[in-house]
PDB file of C-alpha atoms and ligand atoms in Angstrom:
ATOM      1  CA  MET A   1       0.034  -0.559  -0.141  1.00 45.00           C
ATOM      2  CA  SER A   2       1.310   3.190  -0.518  1.00 60.00           C
ATOM      3  CA  GLU A   3       1.082   6.004   1.604  1.00 83.00           C
ATOM      4  CA  ARG A   4       2.072   8.542  -0.856  1.00 96.00           C
ATOM      5  CA  LYS A   5      -0.325  11.651  -1.927  1.00 97.00           C
ATOM      6  CA  PRO A   6       0.302  11.319  -5.626  1.00 98.00           C
ATOM      7  CA  PHE A   7       1.198  14.514  -7.094  1.00 98.00           C
ATOM      8  CA  VAL A   8       0.737  15.977 -10.683  1.00 98.00           C
ATOM      9  CA  GLY A   9       2.064  19.292 -12.868  1.00 98.00           C
ATOM     10  CA  GLY A  10       1.162  21.393 -15.116  1.00 98.00           C
ATOM     11  CA  ASN A  11       4.810  22.960 -16.722  1.00 98.00           C
ATOM     12  CA  TRP A  12       2.854  25.221 -19.296  1.00 98.00           C
ATOM     13  CA  LYS A  13       6.604  25.938 -20.792  1.00 98.00           C
ATOM     14  CA  MET A  14       7.503  29.075 -22.717  1.00 98.00           C
ATOM     15  CA  ASN A  15       3.866  29.025 -23.651  1.00 98.00           C
ATOM     16  CA  THR A  16       0.410  30.592 -23.457  1.00 98.00           C
ATOM     17  CA  ASN A  17      -0.068  34.216 -22.751  1.00 98.00           C
ATOM     18  CA  ARG A  18      -2.592  36.467 -20.819  1.00 98.00           C
ATOM     19  CA  THR A  19      -5.134  35.578 -22.031  1.00 98.00           C
ATOM     20  CA  THR A  20      -4.750  31.685 -23.051  1.00 98.00           C
ATOM     21  CA  SER A  21      -3.228  31.961 -19.192  1.00 98.00           C
ATOM     22  CA  ALA A  22      -5.757  32.713 -17.461  1.00 98.00           C
ATOM     23  CA  GLU A  23      -8.802  30.606 -19.807  1.00 98.00           C
ATOM     24  CA  LEU A  24      -6.190  27.705 -19.256  1.00 98.00           C
ATOM     25  CA  ALA A  25      -6.549  28.300 -15.301  1.00 98.00           C
ATOM     26  CA  ARG A  26     -10.140  28.736 -14.949  1.00 98.00           C
ATOM     27  CA  ALA A  27     -10.725  25.499 -17.034  1.00 98.00           C
ATOM     28  CA  VAL A  28      -8.380  23.890 -14.429  1.00 98.00           C
ATOM     29  CA  VAL A  29      -9.598  24.415 -11.259  1.00 98.00           C
ATOM     30  CA  ASP A  30     -13.254  23.999 -12.127  1.00 97.00           C
ATOM     31  CA  GLY A  31     -12.524  20.755 -14.165  1.00 98.00           C
ATOM     32  CA  LEU A  32     -10.405  19.781 -10.476  1.00 98.00           C
ATOM     33  CA  SER A  33     -13.186  21.208  -8.384  1.00 94.00           C
ATOM     34  CA  SER A  34     -14.241  17.479  -7.338  1.00 93.00           C
ATOM     35  CA  VAL A  35     -11.206  15.199  -7.772  1.00 95.00           C
ATOM     36  CA  SER A  36      -9.387  14.851  -4.178  1.00 95.00           C
ATOM     37  CA  GLY A  37      -6.541  12.338  -3.465  1.00 96.00           C
ATOM     38  CA  VAL A  38      -4.078  14.509  -5.603  1.00 98.00           C
ATOM     39  CA  ASP A  39      -1.604  17.242  -5.134  1.00 98.00           C
ATOM     40  CA  VAL A  40      -1.912  19.861  -8.365  1.00 98.00           C
ATOM     41  CA  ALA A  41       0.282  22.498  -9.401  1.00 98.00           C
ATOM     42  CA  VAL A  42       0.725  24.486 -12.299  1.00 98.00           C
ATOM     43  CA  PHE A  43       3.955  26.470 -13.484  1.00 99.00           C
ATOM     44  CA  PRO A  44       2.892  29.407 -15.311  1.00 98.00           C
ATOM     45  CA  PRO A  45       5.544  31.670 -17.380  1.00 98.00           C
ATOM     46  CA  PHE A  46       6.848  33.966 -15.213  1.00 98.00           C
ATOM     47  CA  PRO A  47       5.209  37.313 -16.240  1.00 98.00           C
ATOM     48  CA  TYR A  48       1.440  35.717 -15.573  1.00 98.00           C
ATOM     49  CA  LEU A  49       2.260  34.260 -11.751  1.00 98.00           C
ATOM     50  CA  LEU A  50      -0.365  37.182 -10.336  1.00 98.00           C
ATOM     51  CA  ALA A  51      -3.197  37.166 -12.230  1.00 98.00           C
ATOM     52  CA  ILE A  52      -2.992  32.789 -11.725  1.00 98.00           C
ATOM     53  CA  LYS A  53      -2.565  33.818  -8.114  1.00 98.00           C
ATOM     54  CA  SER A  54      -5.273  35.531  -8.169  1.00 98.00           C
ATOM     55  CA  ILE A  55      -8.037  33.324 -10.059  1.00 98.00           C
ATOM     56  CA  LEU A  56      -6.319  30.452  -8.154  1.00 98.00           C
ATOM     57  CA  ARG A  57      -7.413  32.160  -4.623  1.00 98.00           C
ATOM     58  CA  ASP A  58     -10.700  33.880  -5.876  1.00 97.00           C
ATOM     59  CA  ARG A  59     -11.989  30.161  -6.784  1.00 96.00           C
ATOM     60  CA  GLY A  60     -10.596  28.723  -3.126  1.00 96.00           C
ATOM     61  CA  SER A  61      -8.779  26.619  -5.006  1.00 97.00           C
ATOM     62  CA  SER A  62      -6.219  24.349  -3.265  1.00 97.00           C
ATOM     63  CA  ILE A  63      -3.793  23.757  -6.551  1.00 98.00           C
ATOM     64  CA  LYS A  64      -0.042  25.128  -5.618  1.00 98.00           C
ATOM     65  CA  LEU A  65       1.653  28.310  -7.852  1.00 98.00           C
ATOM     66  CA  GLY A  66       5.221  26.803 -10.139  1.00 98.00           C
ATOM     67  CA  ALA A  67       7.228  28.059 -10.633  1.00 98.00           C
ATOM     68  CA  GLN A  68       9.743  27.052 -13.777  1.00 98.00           C
ATOM     69  CA  ASP A  69      12.972  28.097 -12.590  1.00 98.00           C
ATOM     70  CA  VAL A  70      14.218  30.644  -9.393  1.00 98.00           C
ATOM     71  CA  TYR A  71      17.924  31.937  -8.895  1.00 98.00           C
ATOM     72  CA  HIS A  72      19.748  31.274  -5.725  1.00 98.00           C
ATOM     73  CA  GLN A  73      20.755  34.426  -5.365  1.00 98.00           C
ATOM     74  CA  PRO A  74      18.373  36.907  -2.860  1.00 98.00           C
ATOM     75  CA  ASP A  75      18.788  40.017  -4.583  1.00 98.00           C
ATOM     76  CA  GLY A  76      21.514  42.215  -6.397  1.00 98.00           C
ATOM     77  CA  ALA A  77      22.772  42.869 -10.312  1.00 98.00           C
ATOM     78  CA  PHE A  78      21.764  39.800 -12.237  1.00 98.00           C
ATOM     79  CA  THR A  79      19.886  41.163 -15.200  1.00 98.00           C
ATOM     80  CA  GLY A  80      16.948  38.670 -15.845  1.00 98.00           C
ATOM     81  CA  GLU A  81      16.619  36.691 -12.747  1.00 98.00           C
ATOM     82  CA  VAL A  82      13.831  36.221 -10.198  1.00 98.00           C
ATOM     83  CA  SER A  83      14.174  34.713  -6.898  1.00 98.00           C
ATOM     84  CA  ILE A  84      13.279  33.488  -4.575  1.00 98.00           C
ATOM     85  CA  ASP A  85      11.693  35.682  -2.395  1.00 98.00           C
ATOM     86  CA  MET A  86      10.295  38.035  -5.058  1.00 98.00           C
ATOM     87  CA  LEU A  87       8.225  34.216  -5.975  1.00 98.00           C
ATOM     88  CA  LYS A  88       7.302  34.493  -3.009  1.00 98.00           C
ATOM     89  CA  ASP A  89       5.653  37.659  -3.002  1.00 98.00           C
ATOM     90  CA  CYS A  90       3.722  35.905  -6.074  1.00 98.00           C
ATOM     91  CA  GLY A  91       2.269  33.433  -4.151  1.00 98.00           C
ATOM     92  CA  VAL A  92       4.506  31.188  -5.423  1.00 98.00           C
ATOM     93  CA  GLN A  93       4.721  27.303  -3.657  1.00 98.00           C
ATOM     94  CA  VAL A  94       6.247  25.243  -5.331  1.00 98.00           C
ATOM     95  CA  ALA A  95       9.660  25.608  -7.719  1.00 98.00           C
ATOM     96  CA  LEU A  96      10.846  23.618 -10.780  1.00 98.00           C
ATOM     97  CA  VAL A  97      15.023  23.596 -10.230  1.00 98.00           C
ATOM     98  CA  GLY A  98      17.324  21.818 -13.070  1.00 98.00           C
ATOM     99  CA  HIS A  99      14.164  20.902 -15.603  1.00 98.00           C
ATOM    100  CA  SER A 100      15.879  19.764 -18.808  1.00 97.00           C
ATOM    101  CA  GLU A 101      15.326  22.460 -21.080  1.00 97.00           C
ATOM    102  CA  ARG A 102      17.433  24.254 -18.687  1.00 98.00           C
ATOM    103  CA  ARG A 103      20.239  21.900 -18.393  1.00 97.00           C
ATOM    104  CA  HIS A 104      20.420  21.037 -22.549  1.00 96.00           C
ATOM    105  CA  VAL A 105      19.092  24.318 -24.113  1.00 97.00           C
ATOM    106  CA  VAL A 106      20.061  26.644 -21.717  1.00 97.00           C
ATOM    107  CA  GLY A 107      23.291  25.468 -20.669  1.00 97.00           C
ATOM    108  CA  GLU A 108      22.733  24.924 -16.840  1.00 98.00           C
ATOM    109  CA  LYS A 109      25.787  22.458 -14.631  1.00 98.00           C
ATOM    110  CA  ASP A 110      25.090  20.338 -11.800  1.00 98.00           C
ATOM    111  CA  GLU A 111      26.678  23.138  -9.717  1.00 98.00           C
ATOM    112  CA  LEU A 112      24.152  25.676 -10.429  1.00 98.00           C
ATOM    113  CA  ILE A 113      21.341  23.014 -10.118  1.00 98.00           C
ATOM    114  CA  ASN A 114      22.651  22.093  -6.694  1.00 98.00           C
ATOM    115  CA  LEU A 115      22.890  25.544  -5.374  1.00 98.00           C
ATOM    116  CA  LYS A 116      19.359  26.660  -6.909  1.00 98.00           C
ATOM    117  CA  THR A 117      17.715  23.073  -5.258  1.00 98.00           C
ATOM    118  CA  ARG A 118      19.395  25.028  -1.669  1.00 98.00           C
ATOM    119  CA  ALA A 119      18.416  27.826  -1.953  1.00 98.00           C
ATOM    120  CA  VAL A 120      14.710  26.804  -2.817  1.00 98.00           C
ATOM    121  CA  LEU A 121      15.190  24.138   0.103  1.00 98.00           C
ATOM    122  CA  GLU A 122      16.426  26.006   2.570  1.00 98.00           C
ATOM    123  CA  SER A 123      13.746  29.094   2.001  1.00 98.00           C
ATOM    124  CA  GLY A 124      10.596  26.553   2.439  1.00 98.00           C
ATOM    125  CA  LEU A 125       9.199  26.690  -0.829  1.00 98.00           C
ATOM    126  CA  GLU A 126       8.400  22.875  -1.962  1.00 98.00           C
ATOM    127  CA  CYS A 127      11.303  21.924  -4.689  1.00 98.00           C
ATOM    128  CA  ILE A 128      11.133  19.595  -8.144  1.00 99.00           C
ATOM    129  CA  LEU A 129      14.359  18.123  -8.809  1.00 98.00           C
ATOM    130  CA  CYS A 130      14.258  17.462 -12.698  1.00 98.00           C
ATOM    131  CA  VAL A 131      17.008  14.920 -13.855  1.00 98.00           C
ATOM    132  CA  GLY A 132      16.513  12.284 -16.447  1.00 98.00           C
ATOM    133  CA  GLU A 133      19.119  11.040 -19.045  1.00 97.00           C
ATOM    134  CA  THR A 134      19.600  12.228 -22.227  1.00 96.00           C
ATOM    135  CA  LEU A 135      18.361   9.253 -26.388  1.00 95.00           C
ATOM    136  CA  GLU A 136      22.384   9.129 -26.042  1.00 95.00           C
ATOM    137  CA  GLN A 137      22.847   8.803 -22.200  1.00 96.00           C
ATOM    138  CA  ARG A 138      20.399   5.595 -22.741  1.00 95.00           C
ATOM    139  CA  LEU A 139      21.054   4.105 -25.300  1.00 94.00           C
ATOM    140  CA  ASN A 140      25.009   3.894 -24.031  1.00 96.00           C
ATOM    141  CA  GLY A 141      23.543   2.032 -21.143  1.00 96.00           C
ATOM    142  CA  HIS A 142      23.919   5.113 -19.053  1.00 97.00           C
ATOM    143  CA  THR A 143      19.956   6.354 -17.463  1.00 96.00           C
ATOM    144  CA  ASP A 144      20.874   5.113 -14.307  1.00 96.00           C
ATOM    145  CA  SER A 145      24.512   6.769 -13.364  1.00 97.00           C
ATOM    146  CA  VAL A 146      23.072   9.889 -15.079  1.00 98.00           C
ATOM    147  CA  ASN A 147      20.164  10.102 -12.739  1.00 98.00           C
ATOM    148  CA  GLN A 148      22.509   8.735  -9.408  1.00 98.00           C
ATOM    149  CA  ARG A 149      24.881  11.835 -10.758  1.00 98.00           C
ATOM    150  CA  GLN A 150      22.216  14.380 -11.318  1.00 98.00           C
ATOM    151  CA  ILE A 151      20.793  13.379  -8.527  1.00 98.00           C
ATOM    152  CA  ARG A 152      23.964  13.249  -5.899  1.00 98.00           C
ATOM    153  CA  THR A 153      25.271  16.668  -6.974  1.00 98.00           C
ATOM    154  CA  ALA A 154      22.139  18.549  -6.901  1.00 98.00           C
ATOM    155  CA  LEU A 155      21.367  16.854  -2.698  1.00 98.00           C
ATOM    156  CA  ALA A 156      24.845  17.780  -1.436  1.00 98.00           C
ATOM    157  CA  GLU A 157      24.900  19.246   1.682  1.00 98.00           C
ATOM    158  CA  VAL A 158      21.235  19.598   1.811  1.00 98.00           C
ATOM    159  CA  PRO A 159      20.476  18.490   5.124  1.00 98.00           C
ATOM    160  CA  GLY A 160      17.415  15.394   5.673  1.00 97.00           C
ATOM    161  CA  GLU A 161      15.004  17.881   7.074  1.00 96.00           C
ATOM    162  CA  GLN A 162      14.782  19.177   4.588  1.00 98.00           C
ATOM    163  CA  ILE A 163      13.801  16.341   1.590  1.00 98.00           C
ATOM    164  CA  ASP A 164      10.064  16.344   3.250  1.00 96.00           C
ATOM    165  CA  HIS A 165       9.567  19.355   0.838  1.00 98.00           C
ATOM    166  CA  LEU A 166      11.242  17.705  -2.308  1.00 98.00           C
ATOM    167  CA  THR A 167       9.789  16.109  -5.241  1.00 98.00           C
ATOM    168  CA  ILE A 168      11.579  14.177  -7.756  1.00 98.00           C
ATOM    169  CA  ALA A 169      10.966  14.682 -11.572  1.00 98.00           C
ATOM    170  CA  TYR A 170      12.268  11.524 -13.922  1.00 98.00           C
ATOM    171  CA  GLU A 171      11.835  12.729 -17.373  1.00 98.00           C
ATOM    172  CA  PRO A 172      14.045  11.469 -19.490  1.00 97.00           C
ATOM    173  CA  VAL A 173      14.822  13.759 -22.099  1.00 95.00           C
ATOM    174  CA  TRP A 174      14.223  11.742 -25.770  1.00 93.00           C
ATOM    175  CA  ALA A 175      10.391  11.823 -24.112  1.00 94.00           C
ATOM    176  CA  ILE A 176      10.304  15.243 -23.244  1.00 93.00           C
ATOM    177  CA  GLY A 177       7.722  16.832 -26.254  1.00 91.00           C
ATOM    178  CA  THR A 178       8.676  13.307 -28.723  1.00 92.00           C
ATOM    179  CA  GLY A 179       5.508  10.999 -28.508  1.00 90.00           C
ATOM    180  CA  LYS A 180       7.791   9.178 -27.255  1.00 90.00           C
ATOM    181  CA  VAL A 181       6.765   7.991 -23.248  1.00 89.00           C
ATOM    182  CA  ALA A 182       9.171   4.869 -21.467  1.00 91.00           C
ATOM    183  CA  THR A 183       7.349   1.785 -20.773  1.00 95.00           C
ATOM    184  CA  PRO A 184       5.798   1.331 -17.777  1.00 96.00           C
ATOM    185  CA  GLU A 185       8.685  -1.122 -16.831  1.00 97.00           C
ATOM    186  CA  ASP A 186      11.649   1.610 -18.077  1.00 96.00           C
ATOM    187  CA  ALA A 187       9.525   4.103 -15.572  1.00 97.00           C
ATOM    188  CA  GLN A 188       9.406   1.945 -12.721  1.00 98.00           C
ATOM    189  CA  ASP A 189      12.470   0.632 -12.605  1.00 97.00           C
ATOM    190  CA  ALA A 190      14.535   4.234 -13.205  1.00 97.00           C
ATOM    191  CA  HIS A 191      12.168   5.154 -10.401  1.00 98.00           C
ATOM    192  CA  SER A 192      13.048   2.019  -7.783  1.00 98.00           C
ATOM    193  CA  LYS A 193      16.830   3.266  -8.353  1.00 98.00           C
ATOM    194  CA  VAL A 194      15.723   6.843  -7.622  1.00 98.00           C
ATOM    195  CA  ARG A 195      14.312   6.087  -4.871  1.00 98.00           C
ATOM    196  CA  ARG A 196      16.930   3.455  -3.719  1.00 98.00           C
ATOM    197  CA  LEU A 197      19.692   6.124  -4.033  1.00 98.00           C
ATOM    198  CA  ILE A 198      17.536   8.285  -1.502  1.00 98.00           C
ATOM    199  CA  GLU A 199      17.598   5.214   0.798  1.00 98.00           C
ATOM    200  CA  THR A 200      21.597   5.007   0.649  1.00 98.00           C
ATOM    201  CA  LEU A 201      21.569   9.308   1.491  1.00 98.00           C
ATOM    202  CA  TYR A 202      18.943   9.989   4.098  1.00 98.00           C
ATOM    203  CA  GLY A 203      17.832   6.375   5.030  1.00 98.00           C
ATOM    204  CA  SER A 204      14.296   4.449   4.406  1.00 97.00           C
ATOM    205  CA  GLU A 205      12.008   6.166   6.113  1.00 97.00           C
ATOM    206  CA  THR A 206      12.777   8.819   3.492  1.00 97.00           C
ATOM    207  CA  ALA A 207      13.044   7.437   0.911  1.00 98.00           C
ATOM    208  CA  GLU A 208       9.723   5.726   1.507  1.00 97.00           C
ATOM    209  CA  ARG A 209       8.036   8.937   1.875  1.00 97.00           C
ATOM    210  CA  ILE A 210       9.762  10.954  -0.990  1.00 98.00           C
ATOM    211  CA  ARG A 211       7.234  11.423  -4.276  1.00 98.00           C
ATOM    212  CA  ILE A 212       8.763  10.584  -7.704  1.00 98.00           C
ATOM    213  CA  GLN A 213       7.194  11.852 -10.658  1.00 98.00           C
ATOM    214  CA  TYR A 214       6.934  10.698 -13.949  1.00 98.00           C
ATOM    215  CA  GLY A 215       7.366  13.360 -17.160  1.00 97.00           C
ATOM    216  CA  GLY A 216       7.791  12.893 -20.927  1.00 96.00           C
ATOM    217  CA  SER A 217       4.617  13.069 -23.662  1.00 94.00           C
ATOM    218  CA  LEU A 218       2.394  12.107 -20.870  1.00 97.00           C
ATOM    219  CA  LYS A 219      -1.172  11.921 -22.408  1.00 97.00           C
ATOM    220  CA  PRO A 220      -5.196  10.758 -21.348  1.00 97.00           C
ATOM    221  CA  GLY A 221      -4.496   7.973 -23.480  1.00 95.00           C
ATOM    222  CA  ASN A 222      -1.164   6.117 -22.351  1.00 95.00           C
ATOM    223  CA  ALA A 223      -0.559   7.317 -18.489  1.00 97.00           C
ATOM    224  CA  SER A 224      -2.473   4.800 -16.645  1.00 97.00           C
ATOM    225  CA  GLU A 225      -0.232   1.761 -16.790  1.00 97.00           C
ATOM    226  CA  ILE A 226       3.223   4.041 -15.899  1.00 97.00           C
ATOM    227  CA  LEU A 227       0.665   5.948 -12.907  1.00 98.00           C
ATOM    228  CA  ALA A 228       0.180   2.496 -11.933  1.00 97.00           C
ATOM    229  CA  GLN A 229       3.638   1.842 -10.958  1.00 98.00           C
ATOM    230  CA  PRO A 230       4.544   1.235  -7.786  1.00 97.00           C
ATOM    231  CA  ASP A 231       7.425   3.837  -7.175  1.00 98.00           C
ATOM    232  CA  VAL A 232       5.120   6.393  -9.901  1.00 98.00           C
ATOM    233  CA  ASP A 233       3.999   8.834  -7.778  1.00 98.00           C
ATOM    234  CA  GLY A 234       2.365  11.238 -10.699  1.00 98.00           C
ATOM    235  CA  GLY A 235       3.475  12.657 -13.112  1.00 98.00           C
ATOM    236  CA  LEU A 236       5.038  16.500 -14.324  1.00 98.00           C
ATOM    237  CA  ILE A 237       2.876  17.609 -18.056  1.00 98.00           C
ATOM    238  CA  GLY A 238       4.168  19.144 -20.629  1.00 98.00           C
ATOM    239  CA  GLY A 239       2.345  19.754 -23.948  1.00 98.00           C
ATOM    240  CA  ALA A 240      -1.099  17.584 -22.622  1.00 98.00           C
ATOM    241  CA  ALA A 241      -1.150  20.492 -19.556  1.00 98.00           C
ATOM    242  CA  LEU A 242      -1.941  23.277 -22.508  1.00 98.00           C
ATOM    243  CA  LYS A 243      -4.987  21.440 -22.871  1.00 98.00           C
ATOM    244  CA  GLY A 244      -7.428  21.883 -20.007  1.00 98.00           C
ATOM    245  CA  ALA A 245      -9.600  18.611 -20.175  1.00 98.00           C
ATOM    246  CA  ASP A 246      -6.585  16.240 -20.851  1.00 98.00           C
ATOM    247  CA  PHE A 247      -4.546  18.039 -17.832  1.00 98.00           C
ATOM    248  CA  VAL A 248      -7.737  17.314 -15.491  1.00 98.00           C
ATOM    249  CA  SER A 249      -8.173  13.719 -17.372  1.00 98.00           C
ATOM    250  CA  LEU A 250      -4.585  13.038 -15.988  1.00 98.00           C
ATOM    251  CA  VAL A 251      -5.160  14.562 -12.463  1.00 98.00           C
ATOM    252  CA  ARG A 252      -8.576  12.266 -12.409  1.00 98.00           C
ATOM    253  CA  ALA A 253      -6.328   8.859 -13.500  1.00 98.00           C
ATOM    254  CA  ALA A 254      -3.276   9.713 -11.006  1.00 98.00           C
ATOM    255  CA  ALA A 255      -6.047   9.667  -7.982  1.00 97.00           C
ATOM    256  CA  GLN A 256      -7.069   6.397  -9.850  1.00 97.00           C
ATOM    257  CA  ALA A 257      -3.752   4.803  -9.859  1.00 97.00           C
ATOM    258  CA  ALA A 258      -3.289   5.962  -5.746  1.00 96.00           C
ATOM    259  CA  GLN A 259      -6.990   4.187  -5.101  1.00 95.00           C
ATOM    260  CA  ASN A 260      -6.275   1.232  -6.782  1.00 94.00           C
ATOM    261  CA  LYS A 261      -2.411   1.038  -5.206  1.00 91.00           C
ATOM    262  CA  ASP A 262      -4.629   1.347  -1.436  1.00 80.00           C
TER     263      ASP A 262
HETATM  264  P1  13P B 301       5.978  16.490 -22.766  1.00 54.58           P
HETATM  265  O1  13P B 301       4.781  16.220 -21.715  1.00 54.58           O
HETATM  266  O2  13P B 301       5.413  17.595 -23.585  1.00 54.58           O
HETATM  267  O3  13P B 301       6.893  15.661 -22.590  1.00 54.58           O
HETATM  268  O4  13P B 301       6.751  17.317 -21.497  1.00 54.58           O
HETATM  269  C1  13P B 301       7.486  16.999 -20.120  1.00 54.58           C
HETATM  270  C2  13P B 301       7.902  18.244 -19.501  1.00 54.58           C
HETATM  271  O5  13P B 301       9.154  18.483 -19.630  1.00 54.58           O
HETATM  272  C3  13P B 301       7.085  18.548 -18.242  1.00 54.58           C
HETATM  273  O6  13P B 301       8.058  19.191 -17.111  1.00 54.58           O
END
């Protein structure tokens, strides 16, 4: 039986505008009003955070407001960056760190991701640390060593008592936005190894509690089997999170999967 409440995030990436982000938020809030047993967060682009927060608050929604990235420094001459306090000021409760598009498109390195992870967790915000291998790394048999390296370096000097605010998202890079999905067996295998690493680093109770999301081309038509895996505790959704009905259906699938695990 799983004690872990599933967690589903909608990462809107660099999509939507002022009008469509508000429409999407309303569709998600209304669609999920009768769904329980799942933690849900949405990650709009920075310029729309305040407006989406207002929509969530006005409708009394428990959906968390998320940021797609943060900067670890508290303030100063860091042109273009956004601090954790600024995000908190806008009502942000959870932040993504180390998303593969930050790693592979923008060029963020493990060391920077460690600074960001530490700063987010120290601030009391929830952190979703994203990890995952590229296609080349997978074909060379390096999936687990890449996940291990990314997690070990991101969590260097993170104390055990902060891990309850951490979620790990396993997002194989080759599956993101490509329509290719990990098989349920491959996802379970990677997730169970991530959980074992957390056990090595922080002990078995922490490892049992930590939530590990799967991300990569999850859609209503392919999600149920992956979400049913024992070590998969929800998902981080990109493309399908831009359609309110699809995102709602994925959250429902996570709720159903959790019930079946009980
Ligand atoms: P897709 O669902 O579009 O593959 O994106 C996954 C992702 O990167 C979520 O953070």
